[in-house]
XYZ file of N, CA and C in Angstrom:
402
model
N -94.150 -15.503 90.991
C -94.563 -15.220 92.357
C -95.289 -16.447 92.898
N -94.863 -16.866 94.068
C -95.511 -17.984 94.753
C -96.039 -17.458 96.083
N -97.347 -17.512 96.240
C -98.003 -17.009 97.440
C -98.371 -18.168 98.359
N -97.799 -18.164 99.541
C -98.099 -19.211 100.520
C -99.599 -19.297 100.793
N -100.250 -18.165 100.962
C -101.675 -18.171 101.305
C -102.516 -18.829 100.218
N -102.216 -18.536 98.968
C -102.992 -19.130 97.874
C -102.747 -20.632 97.804
N -101.499 -21.050 97.855
C -101.196 -22.490 97.803
C -101.824 -23.221 98.984
N -101.715 -22.650 100.191
C -102.295 -23.300 101.368
C -103.815 -23.431 101.230
N -104.451 -22.387 100.732
C -105.902 -22.428 100.561
C -106.301 -23.487 99.550
N -105.603 -23.525 98.426
C -105.965 -24.495 97.383
C -105.691 -25.936 97.810
N -104.609 -26.149 98.534
C -104.239 -27.515 98.916
C -104.889 -27.995 100.215
N -104.989 -27.102 101.191
C -105.397 -27.535 102.528
C -106.518 -26.691 103.137
N -107.138 -25.837 102.339
C -108.115 -24.883 102.867
C -109.182 -25.488 103.746
N -109.702 -26.636 103.336
C -110.771 -27.261 104.117
C -110.264 -27.896 105.409
N -108.952 -28.009 105.557
C -108.373 -28.635 106.741
C -107.782 -27.616 107.720
N -107.675 -26.367 107.301
C -107.044 -25.340 108.147
C -108.107 -24.612 108.965
N -108.117 -24.896 110.236
C -109.107 -24.298 111.141
C -108.459 -23.442 112.232
N -107.194 -23.738 112.557
C -106.525 -23.049 113.665
C -105.159 -22.544 113.229
N -104.565 -21.718 114.064
C -103.211 -21.229 113.798
C -102.232 -22.401 113.770
N -102.453 -23.386 114.622
C -101.613 -24.590 114.616
C -101.713 -25.343 113.296
N -102.920 -25.361 112.707
C -103.082 -25.989 111.392
C -102.246 -25.252 110.353
N -102.272 -23.913 110.421
C -101.462 -23.126 109.486
C -99.986 -23.515 109.609
N -99.480 -23.595 110.817
C -98.069 -23.945 111.039
C -97.765 -25.315 110.433
N -98.609 -26.291 110.709
C -98.404 -27.651 110.209
C -98.406 -27.691 108.679
N -99.403 -27.079 108.068
C -99.509 -27.146 106.612
C -98.483 -26.253 105.916
N -98.089 -25.182 106.568
C -97.037 -24.333 106.004
C -95.721 -25.110 105.908
N -95.385 -25.847 106.958
C -94.164 -26.667 106.939
C -94.238 -27.725 105.838
N -95.391 -28.325 105.692
C -95.589 -29.339 104.649
C -95.417 -28.721 103.267
N -96.006 -27.556 103.063
C -95.911 -26.862 101.777
C -94.462 -26.526 101.437
N -93.698 -26.120 102.422
C -92.298 -25.738 102.181
C -91.456 -26.910 101.686
N -91.850 -28.153 102.030
C -91.086 -29.313 101.551
C -91.270 -29.528 100.052
N -92.323 -28.939 99.492
C -92.572 -29.024 98.052
C -92.059 -27.768 97.347
N -92.383 -26.613 97.903
C -92.026 -25.346 97.277
C -90.520 -25.104 97.305
N -89.863 -25.463 98.395
C -88.412 -25.234 98.499
C -87.635 -25.828 97.332
N -87.757 -27.136 97.077
C -87.034 -27.728 95.947
C -87.437 -27.135 94.591
N -88.717 -26.796 94.443
C -89.173 -26.168 93.201
C -88.467 -24.831 92.983
N -88.385 -24.033 94.023
C -87.744 -22.723 93.923
C -86.243 -22.875 93.681
N -85.607 -23.797 94.379
C -84.175 -24.034 94.143
C -83.943 -24.379 92.672
N -84.781 -25.237 92.131
C -84.672 -25.620 90.721
C -84.812 -24.404 89.813
N -85.802 -23.570 90.060
C -86.029 -22.370 89.234
C -84.845 -21.414 89.349
N -84.359 -21.208 90.572
C -83.246 -20.274 90.774
C -81.970 -20.759 90.096
N -81.713 -22.058 90.128
C -80.481 -22.581 89.522
C -80.520 -22.498 88.006
N -81.709 -22.293 87.421
C -81.793 -22.101 85.971
C -81.727 -20.619 85.609
N -81.541 -19.765 86.625
C -81.396 -18.332 86.383
C -82.691 -17.542 86.433
N -83.782 -18.183 86.784
C -85.059 -17.481 86.865
C -85.178 -16.738 88.195
N -85.912 -15.650 88.161
C -86.227 -14.924 89.386
C -87.504 -15.497 89.979
N -87.555 -15.578 91.290
C -88.728 -16.100 91.983
C -89.075 -15.147 93.116
N -90.337 -14.768 93.185
C -90.832 -13.979 94.303
C -91.579 -14.904 95.240
N -91.230 -14.856 96.516
C -91.896 -15.705 97.499
C -92.673 -14.830 98.474
N -93.967 -15.039 98.529
C -94.829 -14.341 99.471
C -95.160 -15.321 100.597
N -94.162 -15.528 101.463
C -94.268 -16.414 102.624
C -93.897 -15.594 103.846
N -94.283 -16.065 105.018
C -93.953 -15.298 106.229
C -92.449 -15.286 106.448
N -91.956 -14.103 106.767
C -90.543 -13.938 107.093
C -90.404 -13.007 108.290
N -91.426 -13.016 109.138
C -91.414 -12.114 110.284
C -90.757 -12.714 111.522
N -90.172 -13.909 111.363
C -89.438 -14.537 112.460
C -88.094 -15.044 111.946
N -87.164 -15.248 112.846
C -85.866 -15.806 112.445
C -86.039 -17.183 111.798
N -86.941 -17.979 112.345
C -87.188 -19.315 111.791
C -87.728 -19.219 110.369
N -88.676 -18.322 110.146
C -89.216 -18.133 108.805
C -88.148 -17.706 107.824
N -87.291 -16.791 108.246
C -86.219 -16.305 107.367
C -85.156 -17.372 107.133
N -84.956 -18.251 108.086
C -83.964 -19.323 107.906
C -84.360 -20.219 106.738
N -85.654 -20.447 106.548
C -86.103 -21.240 105.409
C -85.727 -20.546 104.099
N -85.964 -19.240 104.026
C -85.579 -18.484 102.829
C -84.079 -18.629 102.569
N -83.290 -18.473 103.630
C -81.830 -18.573 103.493
C -81.448 -19.944 102.947
N -82.085 -20.994 103.427
C -81.742 -22.342 102.958
C -82.072 -22.497 101.474
N -83.166 -21.890 101.030
C -83.578 -22.010 99.634
C -82.606 -21.279 98.716
N -82.370 -19.984 98.963
C -81.477 -19.277 98.040
C -80.031 -19.709 98.239
N -79.698 -20.197 99.426
C -78.348 -20.713 99.661
C -78.068 -21.971 98.857
N -79.018 -22.905 98.820
C -78.865 -24.123 98.027
C -78.690 -23.806 96.553
N -79.365 -22.755 96.100
C -79.306 -22.385 94.684
C -78.114 -21.489 94.368
N -77.447 -20.978 95.402
C -76.354 -20.031 95.168
C -76.848 -18.756 94.502
N -78.068 -18.349 94.849
C -78.709 -17.206 94.200
C -78.668 -15.965 95.088
N -78.715 -14.823 94.419
C -78.837 -13.550 95.134
C -80.264 -13.448 95.683
N -80.466 -12.527 96.601
C -81.780 -12.375 97.209
C -82.004 -10.943 97.658
N -83.244 -10.612 97.888
C -83.628 -9.363 98.542
C -84.782 -9.696 99.470
N -84.673 -9.301 100.717
C -85.742 -9.460 101.694
C -86.435 -8.105 101.815
N -87.707 -8.047 101.426
C -88.445 -6.787 101.454
C -89.151 -6.643 102.792
N -89.083 -5.448 103.342
C -89.749 -5.167 104.605
C -90.561 -3.892 104.511
N -91.665 -3.861 105.238
C -92.514 -2.678 105.294
C -92.798 -2.383 106.762
N -92.459 -1.196 107.188
C -92.725 -0.780 108.563
C -94.023 0.009 108.548
N -95.119 -0.673 108.848
C -96.449 -0.076 108.754
C -97.071 0.016 110.141
N -97.621 1.179 110.469
C -98.291 1.310 111.777
C -99.447 0.320 111.910
N -99.696 -0.110 113.140
C -100.766 -1.072 113.399
C -102.111 -0.590 112.859
N -102.402 0.706 112.990
C -103.686 1.232 112.528
C -103.852 1.001 111.025
N -102.783 1.199 110.254
C -102.845 0.978 108.804
C -103.021 -0.505 108.500
N -102.339 -1.361 109.250
C -102.497 -2.808 109.055
C -103.934 -3.224 109.314
N -104.515 -2.739 110.402
C -105.888 -3.100 110.751
C -106.875 -2.592 109.697
N -106.622 -1.420 109.153
C -107.469 -0.878 108.089
C -107.390 -1.764 106.846
N -106.190 -2.204 106.501
C -106.013 -3.091 105.342
C -106.652 -4.453 105.576
N -106.575 -4.944 106.813
C -107.218 -6.217 107.147
C -108.730 -6.093 106.988
N -109.302 -4.988 107.446
C -110.755 -4.784 107.313
C -111.145 -4.774 105.833
N -110.359 -4.108 105.009
C -110.641 -4.063 103.573
C -110.529 -5.467 102.971
N -109.491 -6.193 103.335
C -109.298 -7.548 102.821
C -110.414 -8.474 103.301
N -110.832 -8.322 104.547
C -111.952 -9.130 105.054
C -113.211 -8.895 104.222
N -113.428 -7.656 103.791
C -114.610 -7.333 102.991
C -114.476 -7.859 101.564
N -113.286 -7.746 100.984
C -113.081 -8.136 99.581
C -112.805 -9.621 99.402
N -112.198 -10.243 100.395
C -111.856 -11.673 100.402
C -111.123 -12.151 99.136
N -109.958 -11.561 98.833
C -109.189 -12.069 97.687
C -108.744 -13.509 97.937
N -108.435 -14.228 96.852
C -108.038 -15.630 96.987
C -106.877 -15.769 97.963
N -106.984 -16.764 98.820
C -105.934 -17.047 99.786
C -106.092 -16.305 101.100
N -107.072 -15.406 101.169
C -107.241 -14.651 102.411
C -108.187 -15.377 103.356
N -108.020 -15.096 104.617
C -108.884 -15.630 105.668
C -109.377 -14.447 106.479
N -110.569 -14.575 107.002
C -111.087 -13.517 107.870
C -110.176 -13.409 109.094
N -109.710 -12.204 109.370
C -108.856 -11.970 110.536
C -109.508 -10.941 111.440
N -109.346 -11.149 112.725
C -109.830 -10.195 113.714
C -108.648 -9.372 114.220
N -108.964 -8.339 114.976
C -107.896 -7.551 115.593
C -107.099 -8.436 116.554
N -107.755 -9.359 117.231
C -107.072 -10.274 118.139
C -106.102 -11.178 117.378
N -106.522 -11.634 116.187
C -105.630 -12.437 115.339
C -104.387 -11.631 114.980
N -104.603 -10.373 114.590
C -103.492 -9.501 114.215
C -102.522 -9.319 115.385
N -103.062 -9.068 116.559
C -102.220 -8.885 117.751
C -101.427 -10.156 118.036
N -102.074 -11.306 117.926
C -101.398 -12.585 118.166
C -100.245 -12.782 117.186
N -100.532 -12.649 115.885
C -99.503 -12.864 114.864
C -98.390 -11.837 115.014
N -98.740 -10.593 115.277
C -97.729 -9.535 115.431
C -96.807 -9.784 116.613
N -97.294 -10.502 117.604
C -96.472 -10.755 118.794
C -95.264 -11.637 118.495
N -95.293 -12.341 117.368
C -94.175 -13.206 116.984
C -93.076 -12.457 116.230
N -93.338 -11.204 115.836
C -92.414 -10.465 114.975
C -91.022 -10.338 115.591
N -90.032 -10.643 114.758
C -88.629 -10.438 115.114
C -87.976 -9.726 113.923
N -87.532 -8.518 114.131
C -86.908 -7.759 113.043
C -85.643 -8.475 112.580
N -85.363 -8.406 111.282
C -84.118 -9.011 110.780
C -82.900 -8.347 111.434
N -81.936 -9.161 111.783
C -80.695 -8.649 112.375
C -79.586 -8.746 111.347
N -78.658 -7.839 111.441
C -77.533 -7.811 110.497
C -76.810 -9.163 110.446
N -76.707 -9.817 111.585
C -76.003 -11.104 111.662
C -76.670 -12.199 110.816
N -77.953 -12.017 110.482
C -78.633 -13.007 109.645
C -78.147 -12.955 108.202
N -77.521 -11.836 107.821
C -76.905 -11.751 106.500
C -77.842 -11.530 105.334
N -78.989 -10.915 105.571
C -79.925 -10.666 104.477
C -79.673 -9.312 103.836
N -79.930 -9.243 102.549
C -79.952 -7.973 101.836
C -81.383 -7.461 101.978
N -81.583 -6.479 102.860
C -82.924 -6.007 103.194
C -83.218 -4.711 102.452
N -84.409 -4.649 101.864
C -84.892 -3.414 101.249
C -86.162 -3.030 101.979
N -86.103 -1.910 102.706
C -87.266 -1.440 103.429
C -88.058 -0.486 102.556
N -89.372 -0.566 102.677
C -90.283 0.260 101.887
C -91.061 1.162 102.814
N -91.487 2.298 102.265
C -92.297 3.242 103.035
C -93.615 2.573 103.413
N -94.189 3.022 104.514
C -95.417 2.416 105.037
C -96.562 2.437 104.034
N -96.634 3.383 103.146
C -97.717 3.454 102.174
C -97.512 2.589 100.953
N -96.351 1.925 100.852
C -96.037 1.111 99.679
C -96.939 -0.099 99.616
N -97.197 -0.555 98.413
C -97.999 -1.770 98.235
C -97.205 -2.770 97.470
């Protein structure tokens, strides 16, 4: 499992102050993680990627990675009500697990505004999970 949030925090945490910083450093991280994952997949290993895939652009990166490796994939999705997301954010803000950042309701609304549901034409094998799944 490779978690974008943990890698970003360890590599660039002191430099990430804004959402724009996240975008910049996320792109930089993908130039390292992508080839690493392709290498692992071509040796037959399974890799879990905990990176944003809530936009077509985000999912295109995933497609390029498993496509280069000629590997199978599953895109996991969770349809969770906003109230449950906000409750989980409050809990995470209190516990502060590695890789997490304090988020406000305004942050959640901003990030959620970018959401684009996967479309059949994107060609992903999607597995949707119940809202209570973890």
